[in-house]
Amino acid sequence: MPGPKAPVVNLSEMEREGLEKLIKRRQVGQQIAIRARIVLAAAEGQSNQAIRDKYKVTLDTARLWRTRWTQLQDIALRDLSIEERLRDAPRPGKPAQITADQRCQIEALACEKPEKQGRPITHWTAREIADELKKRKIVKNISSRHAARLLKRC
């Protein structure tokens, strides 16, 4: 017995061109490119199973991006670009406690020489960075491990 009918994806000429340009771009993430291919295939009338087989994704992935695209089509392209439509949705969870401004201050501190701060070392360690961040009151509290993770991402 067949399951529920997949939503029909109708693309405007501008949306189709935008998706095709996105796929051909050199500096686009592969996740975004595969999602664009899924939407284009859905617009061509391919079933979720055919999309799954063609692009080696799960059936849930094919369903998700077909459905998400149709839900976002009511929003004008000038308000939500094609690439933004294909990005991950915000994840649930506790919001970050370190702001962008604090991150910049942490990076700036890491670029300073420790001797300038009166520290008897030549290179920053995670513990020394964490101590200095607390001393300067850039952050209220931070572990040396978390400070090291933040710097590693930079």
mmCIF file with all atom_site columns, C-alpha atoms in Angstrom, residues 3 9 12 43 74 87 91 96 101 110 112-113 125 130 134 139:
data_model
loop_
_atom_site.group_PDB
_atom_site.id
_atom_site.type_symbol
_atom_site.label_atom_id
_atom_site.label_alt_id
_atom_site.label_comp_id
_atom_site.label_asym_id
_atom_site.label_entity_id
_atom_site.label_seq_id
_atom_site.pdbx_PDB_ins_code
_atom_site.Cartn_x
_atom_site.Cartn_y
_atom_site.Cartn_z
_atom_site.occupancy
_atom_site.B_iso_or_equiv
_atom_site.pdbx_formal_charge
_atom_site.auth_seq_id
_atom_site.auth_comp_id
_atom_site.auth_asym_id
_atom_site.auth_atom_id
_atom_site.pdbx_PDB_model_num
ATOM 1  C CA . GLY A 1 3   ? 2.338  5.930  1.646   1.00 0.00 ? 3   GLY A CA 1
ATOM 2  C CA . VAL A 1 9   ? 7.888  21.097 -5.773  1.00 0.00 ? 9   VAL A CA 1
ATOM 3  C CA . SER A 1 12  ? 10.229 29.515 -10.566 1.00 0.00 ? 12  SER A CA 1
ATOM 4  C CA . ALA A 1 43  ? 10.935 19.618 -9.078  1.00 0.00 ? 43  ALA A CA 1
ATOM 5  C CA . ASP A 1 74  ? 6.175  31.445 0.374   1.00 0.00 ? 74  ASP A CA 1
ATOM 6  C CA . ARG A 1 87  ? 21.086 25.568 5.584   1.00 0.00 ? 87  ARG A CA 1
ATOM 7  C CA . ARG A 1 91  ? 19.524 23.445 16.865  1.00 0.00 ? 91  ARG A CA 1
ATOM 8  C CA . ALA A 1 96  ? 26.327 30.007 23.916  1.00 0.00 ? 96  ALA A CA 1
ATOM 9  C CA . ASP A 1 101 ? 32.927 40.165 21.424  1.00 0.00 ? 101 ASP A CA 1
ATOM 10 C CA . ALA A 1 110 ? 46.264 34.891 22.771  1.00 0.00 ? 110 ALA A CA 1
ATOM 11 C CA . GLU A 1 112 ? 49.825 39.076 23.097  1.00 0.00 ? 112 GLU A CA 1
ATOM 12 C CA . LYS A 1 113 ? 53.094 37.989 24.611  1.00 0.00 ? 113 LYS A CA 1
ATOM 13 C CA . THR A 1 125 ? 49.110 27.596 28.116  1.00 0.00 ? 125 THR A CA 1
ATOM 14 C CA . ALA A 1 130 ? 41.965 30.988 31.448  1.00 0.00 ? 130 ALA A CA 1
ATOM 15 C CA . LYS A 1 134 ? 39.248 35.824 34.575  1.00 0.00 ? 134 LYS A CA 1
ATOM 16 C CA . VAL A 1 139 ? 34.634 36.173 31.295  1.00 0.00 ? 139 VAL A CA 1
#
